[in-house]
Structures are given as C-alpha cells and as structure tokens.
Amino acid sequence: MRTVAAGTPALDATTVPDADVFRSLLERSGLCLARLDLQFRVVEANDDFVTQFGHSRESLLGRGFFELLHPGVHGPVRKQFDRLADGRRHRFVEYLVGIGPRQTVFSADITGVVVHDSNGELVQFVVVVNPEKGEQPNAVSVDRNRILTELDARILEGIATGESTVRLASRLFLSRQGVEYHVGTMLKKLKAPNRAALVSRAYSLGVLSVASWPPRVSKDYIK
C-alpha cells in the first residue's frame, strides 16, 4: 500500500459539514477532492477533480466513481470501500489508475474516508486523488486497450516474474529472436524504453493486474 504524498491533508472519519464550508474546502485545497454517496456516485467535486478526470461538471456529478477508474484496479479499490462501509476501517490509502481527458490513463494515490451524520450514521465518503507527476506526455489511450495478443500477454507475464529470454523461449516454444520480437513490439506499444519500464508501465496502465501474483494480464487488453 502506498503512503500519502506530502501536502495531502490528514483525513479521518467526520460528520457531514455545511455544504458551503465543504465547497470552500474543496476549492482551496489544491487537491482533487470529491464526495461520493453510498452507491459510490459523485455528488460533489472540486475543479481540480473535474479537470483531472476530463469531464464537464454536469457529466461528472451523479456518475459512478468506478466509471472513472481503469477496470484493472476496480477490485482492490472496491475492497477498500467495502471495509469503510462495514465499519472495519475509517480511512484507507490505495493505488489507482484513473481515466483522464481523451481517454488517457494516469496513476495516482487515493485516500478515502467515511462521513457520518450527527447520529453517527454513515452517509457519504470523501476521496482525495493525488496523481503521480510526469506521466501525461507518455500516456497511452485506453480506447486502444486490446493491444496485446495472447502470446504477448504470456511473454509480458513471464518478464514480470523475472524469466529470462531463454526460459521464455523454451516454455512458449519460440526462438530467442521470436521472444525479442514480441518484447520489442510491446516496448513500442506501451512507450517503454526497456523491460523494467515495460513492466512498470504495464502495472501503471492496468495491463498487469495490481491484485494478483504471479502477474496476470487483464483480459481487457488481450485481442
């Protein structure tokens, strides 16, 4: 689990604030903040949040929060919200991959907290999204998501577990040159300069699931 970046406010379980006060906090924070109802729909968001996810305010409000995330991170993030909802936790920090403007993706940390009313009943969630810096110039569009063949996927999974070219070639009945060809193709597709960056980029984009070991390529990315 990732830690909250410097500058992220310390959040904890809280009671519902006055709407004008909360809106003032949202706009002055400099962070991507939003409130979600118990069905995880966005009920309020500040300008930074709206801009980060590439929607108009009108289209964002009422939208399910998970519609804004890459499918590869739905499972881990939903588990964290489930723990909030059933009272096992009051706060969480998790890694996510979000869908931004023009259907590009970005990596971020999300902090989530529960919101109670004056009677102690759970009524809403507050989320803070803290995007990683420096990714946008190399962003890969998620509307090109089915970018790997079945063989590409098996090779990528092998690289992520540390298998050598020789081992991959033997296991997949390929020549060493065949493995290198497929690796080179994936380097171009995911805009990565080397194998280590390829694996990192694949996790960042949700191509490799963040919730499984050994690594598995999401079926959403396989042709």
Coordinates of N, CA and C in Angstrom, one line a residue:
M1 N 0.8 -1.2 0.0 CA 0.0 0.0 0.0 C 0.9 1.2 0.0
R2 N 0.5 2.2 -0.7 CA 1.3 3.4 -0.9 C 1.0 4.4 0.2
T3 N 1.9 5.3 0.5 CA 1.7 6.3 1.5 C 1.2 7.6 0.9
V4 N 0.6 8.4 1.7 CA 0.1 9.7 1.2 C 1.2 10.6 0.9
A5 N 1.2 11.3 -0.2 CA 2.2 12.2 -0.6 C 2.2 13.4 0.3
A6 N 3.4 14.1 0.4 CA 3.4 15.3 1.1 C 2.4 16.3 0.6
G7 N 1.8 17.0 1.6 CA 0.8 18.0 1.2 C -0.6 17.5 1.2
T8 N -0.8 16.2 1.3 CA -2.1 15.6 1.4 C -2.6 15.8 2.8
P9 N -3.8 16.4 3.1 CA -4.2 16.6 4.4 C -4.5 15.3 5.2
A10 N -4.4 15.4 6.5 CA -4.7 14.2 7.3 C -6.2 14.1 7.4
L11 N -6.8 13.1 6.9 CA -8.3 12.9 6.9 C -8.7 11.8 7.8
D12 N -9.8 11.9 8.4 CA -10.3 10.9 9.3 C -11.8 10.9 9.2
A13 N -12.5 9.9 9.9 CA -13.9 9.9 9.9 C -14.5 11.2 10.4
T14 N -15.5 11.7 9.8 CA -16.0 13.1 10.2 C -17.5 13.1 10.0
T15 N -18.1 14.2 10.5 CA -19.5 14.4 10.3 C -19.8 15.3 9.1
V16 N -21.0 15.2 8.5 CA -21.3 16.0 7.3 C -21.1 17.5 7.6
P17 N -20.3 18.2 6.9 CA -20.1 19.6 7.1 C -21.2 20.4 6.3
D18 N -21.3 21.7 6.7 CA -22.2 22.6 5.9 C -21.7 22.6 4.5
A19 N -22.7 22.6 3.6 CA -22.3 22.5 2.1 C -21.4 23.6 1.7
D20 N -21.7 24.8 2.1 CA -20.8 26.0 1.7 C -19.4 25.8 2.3
V21 N -19.3 25.4 3.5 CA -18.0 25.2 4.1 C -17.2 24.1 3.4
F22 N -17.9 23.0 3.1 CA -17.2 21.9 2.4 C -16.7 22.4 1.0
R23 N -17.6 23.1 0.3 CA -17.3 23.6 -1.1 C -16.1 24.5 -1.0
S24 N -16.0 25.3 0.0 CA -14.8 26.2 0.2 C -13.6 25.4 0.4
L25 N -13.7 24.4 1.2 CA -12.5 23.5 1.4 C -12.1 22.8 0.1
L26 N -13.0 22.3 -0.6 CA -12.7 21.7 -1.9 C -11.9 22.6 -2.8
E27 N -12.4 23.8 -3.0 CA -11.8 24.7 -4.0 C -10.5 25.3 -3.5
R28 N -10.2 25.4 -2.2 CA -9.0 26.0 -1.7 C -7.9 25.0 -1.4
S29 N -8.2 23.7 -1.5 CA -7.2 22.7 -1.1 C -6.1 22.5 -2.1
G30 N -6.3 22.7 -3.4 CA -5.3 22.4 -4.4 C -5.2 21.0 -4.7
L31 N -6.1 20.1 -4.1 CA -6.1 18.7 -4.4 C -7.3 18.3 -5.1
C32 N -7.3 17.1 -5.6 CA -8.5 16.5 -6.3 C -9.4 15.9 -5.3
L33 N -10.5 16.6 -4.9 CA -11.4 16.1 -3.8 C -12.8 16.0 -4.4
A34 N -13.5 15.0 -3.8 CA -14.9 14.7 -4.2 C -15.6 14.0 -3.0
R35 N -16.9 14.2 -3.0 CA -17.8 13.4 -2.1 C -18.6 12.4 -2.9
L36 N -18.7 11.2 -2.4 CA -19.4 10.1 -3.0 C -20.6 9.7 -2.1
D37 N -21.7 9.3 -2.7 CA -22.8 8.8 -1.9 C -22.5 7.3 -1.6
L38 N -23.5 6.6 -0.9 CA -23.3 5.2 -0.5 C -23.3 4.3 -1.7
Q39 N -23.7 4.7 -2.9 CA -23.7 3.9 -4.1 C -22.4 4.3 -4.9
F40 N -21.5 5.1 -4.3 CA -20.2 5.5 -4.9 C -20.4 6.4 -6.1
R41 N -21.5 7.2 -6.1 CA -21.7 8.2 -7.2 C -21.2 9.5 -6.7
V42 N -20.6 10.3 -7.6 CA -20.0 11.6 -7.3 C -21.2 12.6 -7.0
V43 N -21.2 13.2 -5.9 CA -22.2 14.1 -5.5 C -21.7 15.6 -5.5
E44 N -20.4 15.7 -5.3 CA -19.7 17.0 -5.4 C -18.2 16.8 -5.6
A45 N -17.6 17.7 -6.4 CA -16.2 17.6 -6.7 C -15.7 19.0 -7.0
N46 N -14.4 19.2 -6.7 CA -13.8 20.5 -6.9 C -13.3 20.6 -8.4
D47 N -12.8 21.7 -8.8 CA -12.4 22.0 -10.1 C -11.2 21.1 -10.5
D48 N -10.3 20.8 -9.6 CA -9.1 20.0 -9.8 C -9.5 18.6 -10.1
F49 N -10.5 18.1 -9.4 CA -11.0 16.7 -9.7 C -11.7 16.6 -11.0
V50 N -12.5 17.6 -11.3 CA -13.2 17.6 -12.6 C -12.2 17.6 -13.8
T51 N -11.2 18.5 -13.7 CA -10.2 18.6 -14.7 C -9.3 17.3 -14.9
Q52 N -9.0 16.7 -13.7 CA -8.1 15.5 -13.8 C -8.8 14.4 -14.5
F53 N -10.1 14.3 -14.3 CA -10.8 13.1 -15.0 C -11.4 13.5 -16.3
G54 N -11.2 14.8 -16.7 CA -11.6 15.1 -18.1 C -13.1 15.2 -18.4
H55 N -13.9 15.5 -17.4 CA -15.3 15.6 -17.7 C -15.8 17.0 -17.4
S56 N -16.9 17.4 -17.9 CA -17.6 18.6 -17.5 C -18.2 18.3 -16.1
R57 N -18.5 19.4 -15.4 CA -19.1 19.2 -14.1 C -20.4 18.5 -14.2
E58 N -21.2 18.9 -15.2 CA -22.5 18.4 -15.4 C -22.5 16.8 -15.7
S59 N -21.5 16.4 -16.5 CA -21.5 15.0 -16.8 C -20.8 14.2 -15.7
L60 N -20.1 14.8 -14.8 CA -19.4 14.1 -13.7 C -20.3 13.8 -12.5
L61 N -21.1 14.8 -12.1 CA -22.0 14.7 -11.0 C -23.0 13.6 -11.3
G62 N -23.2 12.7 -10.3 CA -24.1 11.6 -10.5 C -23.5 10.4 -11.2
R63 N -22.2 10.5 -11.7 CA -21.6 9.4 -12.3 C -21.0 8.5 -11.3
G64 N -21.0 7.2 -11.5 CA -20.4 6.2 -10.6 C -18.8 6.4 -10.6
F65 N -18.3 6.4 -9.4 CA -16.8 6.7 -9.3 C -16.0 5.6 -10.0
F66 N -16.5 4.4 -10.0 CA -15.7 3.3 -10.6 C -15.7 3.5 -12.2
E67 N -16.6 4.2 -12.7 CA -16.6 4.5 -14.2 C -15.4 5.4 -14.5
L68 N -14.8 6.0 -13.5 CA -13.7 6.9 -13.8 C -12.3 6.2 -13.6
L69 N -12.4 4.9 -13.2 CA -11.2 4.1 -13.0 C -11.0 3.1 -14.0
H70 N -9.7 2.7 -14.2 CA -9.4 1.6 -15.1 C -9.9 0.3 -14.5
P71 N -10.5 -0.6 -15.3 CA -11.0 -1.9 -14.8 C -10.0 -2.7 -14.0
G72 N -8.8 -2.6 -14.3 CA -7.7 -3.3 -13.6 C -7.6 -3.0 -12.1
V73 N -8.1 -1.9 -11.7 CA -8.0 -1.5 -10.3 C -9.3 -1.5 -9.5
H74 N -10.4 -1.9 -10.2 CA -11.7 -1.9 -9.6 C -11.7 -2.8 -8.3
G75 N -11.1 -4.0 -8.4 CA -11.2 -4.9 -7.3 C -10.5 -4.4 -6.1
P76 N -9.3 -4.0 -6.1 CA -8.6 -3.5 -4.9 C -9.3 -2.3 -4.3
V77 N -9.7 -1.3 -5.1 CA -10.3 -0.1 -4.6 C -11.7 -0.4 -4.0
R78 N -12.4 -1.3 -4.7 CA -13.8 -1.7 -4.1 C -13.6 -2.4 -2.8
K79 N -12.6 -3.2 -2.6 CA -12.4 -3.9 -1.3 C -12.2 -2.8 -0.2
Q80 N -11.4 -1.8 -0.5 CA -11.2 -0.8 0.5 C -12.4 0.0 0.8
F81 N -13.3 0.3 -0.2 CA -14.5 0.9 0.1 C -15.5 0.0 1.0
D82 N -15.4 -1.3 0.7 CA -16.3 -2.2 1.4 C -15.9 -2.2 2.9
R83 N -14.6 -2.1 3.1 CA -14.1 -2.1 4.5 C -14.6 -0.8 5.2
L84 N -14.6 0.3 4.5 CA -15.2 1.5 5.1 C -16.7 1.4 5.4
A85 N -17.4 0.8 4.4 CA -18.8 0.7 4.5 C -19.3 -0.2 5.7
D86 N -18.5 -1.3 5.9 CA -18.9 -2.2 7.0 C -18.3 -1.9 8.4
G87 N -17.6 -0.7 8.4 CA -17.0 -0.3 9.7 C -15.7 -0.9 10.1
R88 N -15.1 -1.7 9.2 CA -13.8 -2.2 9.6 C -12.7 -1.2 9.6
R89 N -12.9 -0.1 8.8 CA -11.9 0.9 8.7 C -12.6 2.2 8.6
H90 N -11.9 3.3 9.0 CA -12.4 4.7 8.8 C -11.7 5.4 7.7
R91 N -10.6 4.8 7.3 CA -9.7 5.6 6.3 C -8.9 4.5 5.6
F92 N -8.6 4.8 4.3 CA -7.7 4.0 3.5 C -6.9 4.8 2.6
V93 N -5.7 4.2 2.2 CA -4.9 4.8 1.1 C -4.6 3.7 0.1
E94 N -4.9 3.9 -1.2 CA -4.7 2.8 -2.2 C -4.2 3.4 -3.5
Y95 N -3.6 2.6 -4.3 CA -3.1 2.9 -5.6 C -4.3 2.8 -6.6
L96 N -4.3 3.7 -7.6 CA -5.4 3.6 -8.6 C -4.8 4.0 -9.9
V97 N -5.5 3.6 -11.0 CA -5.2 4.0 -12.4 C -6.5 4.7 -12.8
G98 N -6.5 6.0 -13.1 CA -7.7 6.7 -13.5 C -7.8 6.9 -15.0
I99 N -9.0 7.2 -15.5 CA -9.2 7.5 -16.9 C -9.4 9.0 -17.0
G100 N -8.5 9.7 -17.7 CA -8.5 11.2 -17.8 C -9.0 11.7 -19.1
P101 N -8.6 12.9 -19.5 CA -9.0 13.5 -20.7 C -8.6 12.7 -21.9
R102 N -9.5 12.7 -22.9 CA -9.2 12.0 -24.2 C -8.9 10.5 -24.0
Q103 N -9.5 9.9 -22.9 CA -9.4 8.5 -22.6 C -8.0 8.1 -22.4
T104 N -7.1 9.0 -21.9 CA -5.8 8.6 -21.5 C -5.9 8.1 -20.0
V105 N -4.9 7.4 -19.5 CA -4.9 6.9 -18.1 C -3.8 7.6 -17.3
F106 N -3.9 7.6 -16.0 CA -2.9 8.2 -15.1 C -2.9 7.4 -13.9
S107 N -1.7 7.4 -13.2 CA -1.6 6.7 -11.9 C -1.7 7.7 -10.8
A108 N -2.2 7.3 -9.7 CA -2.5 8.2 -8.5 C -2.6 7.4 -7.2
D109 N -2.5 8.1 -6.1 CA -2.9 7.5 -4.8 C -4.3 8.1 -4.5
I110 N -5.1 7.3 -3.9 CA -6.4 7.7 -3.5 C -6.5 7.5 -1.9
T111 N -7.0 8.6 -1.3 CA -7.3 8.5 0.2 C -8.8 8.5 0.3
G112 N -9.4 7.6 1.0 CA -10.8 7.6 1.2 C -11.2 7.6 2.7
V113 N -12.2 8.4 3.1 CA -12.6 8.4 4.5 C -14.1 8.3 4.5
V114 N -14.6 7.9 5.7 CA -16.1 7.8 5.9 C -16.6 9.1 6.4
V115 N -17.9 9.4 6.1 CA -18.5 10.6 6.6 C -19.8 10.2 7.3
H116 N -20.0 10.6 8.6 CA -21.1 10.3 9.4 C -22.0 11.5 9.6
D117 N -23.3 11.3 9.8 CA -24.2 12.4 10.2 C -24.1 12.6 11.7
S118 N -24.9 13.5 12.3 CA -24.8 13.8 13.7 C -25.2 12.7 14.6
N119 N -25.9 11.7 14.0 CA -26.3 10.5 14.8 C -25.3 9.3 14.7
G120 N -24.2 9.6 14.0 CA -23.2 8.5 13.8 C -23.5 7.6 12.7
E121 N -24.5 7.9 11.8 CA -24.8 7.0 10.7 C -23.9 7.4 9.5
L122 N -23.4 6.3 8.8 CA -22.6 6.5 7.6 C -23.5 7.1 6.5
V123 N -23.1 8.2 5.9 CA -23.9 8.8 4.9 C -23.2 9.1 3.6
Q124 N -21.8 9.3 3.6 CA -21.1 9.6 2.4 C -19.6 9.1 2.6
F125 N -18.9 9.2 1.5 CA -17.4 9.1 1.5 C -16.8 10.3 1.0
V126 N -15.6 10.6 1.4 CA -14.8 11.7 0.8 C -13.5 11.0 0.3
V127 N -13.2 11.4 -1.0 CA -12.0 10.9 -1.6 C -11.0 12.0 -2.0
V128 N -9.8 11.7 -1.8 CA -8.7 12.7 -2.3 C -7.8 11.9 -3.3
V129 N -7.7 12.4 -4.5 CA -6.9 11.7 -5.6 C -5.7 12.5 -5.8
N130 N -4.5 11.9 -5.6 CA -3.2 12.6 -5.7 C -2.5 12.0 -6.9
P131 N -2.6 12.5 -8.1 CA -2.0 12.0 -9.3 C -0.4 12.0 -9.2
E132 N 0.2 11.0 -9.8 CA 1.6 11.0 -10.0 C 2.0 12.0 -11.0
K133 N 3.2 12.6 -10.9 CA 3.6 13.7 -11.8 C 4.4 13.1 -12.9
G134 N 4.4 13.8 -14.1 CA 5.3 13.5 -15.2 C 4.9 12.3 -16.1
E135 N 3.6 11.8 -16.0 CA 3.2 10.7 -16.9 C 2.6 11.2 -18.1
Q136 N 1.9 12.3 -18.1 CA 1.0 12.7 -19.2 C 1.6 12.7 -20.6
P137 N 2.8 13.2 -20.8 CA 3.4 13.2 -22.1 C 3.4 11.8 -22.7
N138 N 3.6 10.7 -21.9 CA 3.7 9.4 -22.5 C 2.4 8.5 -22.3
A139 N 1.3 9.2 -22.0 CA 0.1 8.5 -21.7 C -0.3 7.6 -22.9
V140 N -0.9 6.4 -22.6 CA -1.4 5.6 -23.6 C -2.9 5.6 -23.5
S141 N -3.5 5.7 -24.7 CA -5.0 5.8 -24.7 C -5.7 4.5 -24.4
V142 N -6.7 4.5 -23.5 CA -7.3 3.2 -23.1 C -8.3 2.8 -24.2
D143 N -8.6 3.7 -25.2 CA -9.5 3.2 -26.2 C -8.8 2.3 -27.2
R144 N -7.4 2.1 -27.0 CA -6.6 1.1 -27.7 C -6.3 -0.1 -26.8
N145 N -7.3 -0.4 -25.9 CA -6.9 -1.3 -24.8 C -6.6 -2.7 -25.3
R146 N -7.2 -3.2 -26.3 CA -6.9 -4.6 -26.8 C -5.7 -4.6 -27.6
I147 N -4.5 -4.4 -27.0 CA -3.3 -4.1 -27.7 C -2.3 -5.3 -27.7
L148 N -2.7 -6.3 -27.0 CA -1.7 -7.5 -26.9 C -2.4 -8.7 -27.4
T149 N -1.6 -9.5 -28.1 CA -2.0 -10.9 -28.5 C -1.9 -11.8 -27.2
E150 N -2.5 -13.0 -27.4 CA -2.4 -13.9 -26.3 C -0.9 -14.3 -26.0
L151 N -0.1 -14.4 -27.0 CA 1.3 -14.7 -26.8 C 2.1 -13.5 -26.2
D152 N 1.7 -12.3 -26.6 CA 2.3 -11.1 -26.0 C 2.1 -11.1 -24.5
A153 N 0.8 -11.4 -24.1 CA 0.4 -11.5 -22.7 C 1.2 -12.5 -21.9
R154 N 1.4 -13.7 -22.5 CA 2.2 -14.7 -21.7 C 3.7 -14.2 -21.6
I155 N 4.2 -13.6 -22.6 CA 5.6 -13.1 -22.5 C 5.7 -12.0 -21.5
L156 N 4.7 -11.1 -21.5 CA 4.8 -10.0 -20.5 C 4.7 -10.5 -19.1
E157 N 3.8 -11.5 -18.9 CA 3.7 -12.1 -17.5 C 5.0 -12.7 -17.1
G158 N 5.7 -13.4 -18.1 CA 6.9 -14.0 -17.8 C 8.0 -13.0 -17.4
I159 N 8.1 -11.9 -18.2 CA 9.0 -10.8 -17.9 C 8.8 -10.3 -16.5
A160 N 7.5 -10.1 -16.1 CA 7.2 -9.5 -14.8 C 7.6 -10.4 -13.7
T161 N 7.7 -11.8 -13.9 CA 8.1 -12.7 -12.9 C 9.6 -12.9 -12.9
G162 N 10.3 -12.3 -13.9 CA 11.8 -12.4 -13.9 C 12.3 -13.4 -14.8
E163 N 11.5 -14.0 -15.6 CA 12.0 -15.1 -16.5 C 12.9 -14.5 -17.6
S164 N 14.0 -15.2 -17.9 CA 14.9 -14.8 -19.0 C 14.3 -15.1 -20.4
T165 N 15.0 -14.6 -21.4 CA 14.6 -14.8 -22.7 C 14.7 -16.3 -23.1
V166 N 15.8 -16.9 -22.6 CA 15.9 -18.4 -22.9 C 14.8 -19.2 -22.3
R167 N 14.5 -18.9 -21.0 CA 13.4 -19.6 -20.3 C 12.1 -19.4 -21.0
L168 N 11.8 -18.1 -21.4 CA 10.5 -17.8 -22.1 C 10.5 -18.6 -23.4
A169 N 11.6 -18.6 -24.2 CA 11.6 -19.2 -25.5 C 11.3 -20.7 -25.3
S170 N 11.9 -21.3 -24.3 CA 11.7 -22.8 -24.1 C 10.3 -23.1 -23.7
R171 N 9.7 -22.3 -22.8 CA 8.4 -22.6 -22.3 C 7.3 -22.3 -23.3
L172 N 7.5 -21.3 -24.2 CA 6.5 -20.9 -25.1 C 6.8 -21.5 -26.5
F173 N 7.8 -22.3 -26.7 CA 8.2 -22.9 -27.9 C 8.4 -21.9 -29.0
L174 N 9.2 -20.9 -28.6 CA 9.7 -19.9 -29.6 C 11.2 -19.9 -29.6
S175 N 11.7 -19.2 -30.7 CA 13.1 -18.9 -30.7 C 13.4 -17.7 -29.9
R176 N 14.7 -17.5 -29.5 CA 15.1 -16.3 -28.7 C 14.7 -15.1 -29.5
Q177 N 14.9 -15.1 -30.9 CA 14.6 -14.0 -31.7 C 13.1 -13.7 -31.7
G178 N 12.3 -14.8 -31.6 CA 10.9 -14.6 -31.6 C 10.4 -13.9 -30.3
V179 N 11.0 -14.3 -29.2 CA 10.7 -13.6 -27.9 C 11.1 -12.1 -28.0
E180 N 12.3 -11.9 -28.5 CA 12.7 -10.5 -28.6 C 11.9 -9.6 -29.5
Y181 N 11.4 -10.3 -30.6 CA 10.5 -9.5 -31.5 C 9.2 -9.1 -30.7
H182 N 8.6 -10.0 -30.0 CA 7.4 -9.7 -29.3 C 7.7 -8.6 -28.2
V183 N 8.8 -8.8 -27.5 CA 9.2 -7.8 -26.5 C 9.3 -6.4 -27.1
G184 N 10.0 -6.3 -28.3 CA 10.2 -5.1 -29.0 C 8.9 -4.4 -29.4
T185 N 7.9 -5.3 -29.8 CA 6.6 -4.7 -30.2 C 5.9 -4.1 -29.0
M186 N 6.0 -4.8 -27.8 CA 5.3 -4.3 -26.6 C 6.0 -3.0 -26.1
L187 N 7.3 -2.9 -26.3 CA 8.0 -1.7 -25.9 C 7.5 -0.5 -26.6
K188 N 7.2 -0.7 -27.9 CA 6.7 0.4 -28.8 C 5.3 0.7 -28.4
K189 N 4.5 -0.3 -28.2 CA 3.1 -0.1 -27.9 C 2.8 0.6 -26.6
L190 N 3.6 0.3 -25.6 CA 3.5 0.9 -24.3 C 4.5 2.0 -24.0
K191 N 5.2 2.4 -25.0 CA 6.1 3.5 -25.0 C 7.1 3.4 -23.8
A192 N 7.7 2.2 -23.7 CA 8.7 2.0 -22.6 C 10.1 1.7 -23.2
P193 N 11.1 2.3 -22.6 CA 12.5 2.1 -23.2 C 13.2 0.8 -22.9
N194 N 12.7 0.0 -21.9 CA 13.4 -1.2 -21.6 C 12.4 -2.1 -20.9
R195 N 12.9 -3.3 -20.5 CA 11.9 -4.3 -19.9 C 11.4 -3.9 -18.6
A196 N 12.3 -3.3 -17.8 CA 11.9 -2.9 -16.4 C 10.8 -1.8 -16.6
A197 N 11.0 -0.9 -17.5 CA 10.0 0.2 -17.7 C 8.7 -0.4 -18.3
L198 N 8.9 -1.5 -19.1 CA 7.7 -2.1 -19.7 C 6.8 -2.7 -18.6
V199 N 7.4 -3.4 -17.6 CA 6.6 -3.9 -16.5 C 5.9 -2.8 -15.7
S200 N 6.7 -1.8 -15.4 CA 6.2 -0.7 -14.6 C 5.1 0.0 -15.3
R201 N 5.2 0.2 -16.6 CA 4.2 0.9 -17.4 C 2.9 0.0 -17.5
A202 N 3.1 -1.3 -17.6 CA 2.0 -2.2 -17.7 C 1.2 -2.2 -16.4
Y203 N 1.9 -2.2 -15.2 CA 1.1 -2.0 -14.0 C 0.4 -0.7 -13.9
S204 N 1.1 0.4 -14.3 CA 0.6 1.7 -14.2 C -0.7 1.8 -15.0
L205 N -0.7 1.2 -16.2 CA -1.9 1.3 -17.1 C -3.0 0.3 -16.8
G206 N -2.7 -0.7 -15.8 CA -3.7 -1.7 -15.5 C -3.6 -2.9 -16.5
V207 N -2.6 -2.9 -17.4 CA -2.5 -4.1 -18.2 C -2.2 -5.3 -17.4
L208 N -1.2 -5.2 -16.4 CA -1.0 -6.2 -15.4 C -1.8 -5.9 -14.2
S209 N -2.6 -6.8 -13.7 CA -3.4 -6.6 -12.6 C -2.6 -6.3 -11.3
V210 N -3.0 -5.3 -10.6 CA -2.3 -4.9 -9.4 C -2.7 -5.8 -8.2
A211 N -3.6 -6.7 -8.4 CA -4.2 -7.5 -7.3 C -3.9 -9.0 -7.4
S212 N -2.9 -9.4 -8.2 CA -2.6 -10.8 -8.4 C -1.1 -11.1 -8.5
W213 N -0.7 -12.3 -8.0 CA 0.6 -12.8 -8.1 C 0.5 -14.3 -8.3
P214 N 1.1 -14.9 -9.2 CA 2.0 -14.3 -10.2 C 1.3 -13.3 -11.1
P215 N 2.0 -12.4 -11.8 CA 1.3 -11.4 -12.6 C 0.4 -11.9 -13.7
R216 N -0.7 -11.3 -13.9 CA -1.6 -11.7 -14.9 C -2.1 -10.5 -15.7
V217 N -2.1 -10.6 -17.0 CA -2.6 -9.5 -17.9 C -4.1 -9.5 -17.9
S218 N -4.7 -8.4 -17.7 CA -6.1 -8.2 -17.7 C -6.7 -8.6 -19.1
K219 N -7.8 -9.4 -19.1 CA -8.4 -9.8 -20.4 C -8.8 -8.6 -21.3
D220 N -9.0 -7.5 -20.6 CA -9.4 -6.3 -21.4 C -8.4 -5.8 -22.4
Y221 N -7.1 -6.3 -22.2 CA -6.0 -5.9 -23.0 C -5.6 -6.9 -24.0
I222 N -6.3 -8.0 -24.1 CA -5.9 -9.1 -25.0 C -6.8 -9.2 -26.2
K223 N -6.3 -9.2 -27.4 CA -7.1 -9.2 -28.6 C -7.9 -10.5 -28.7

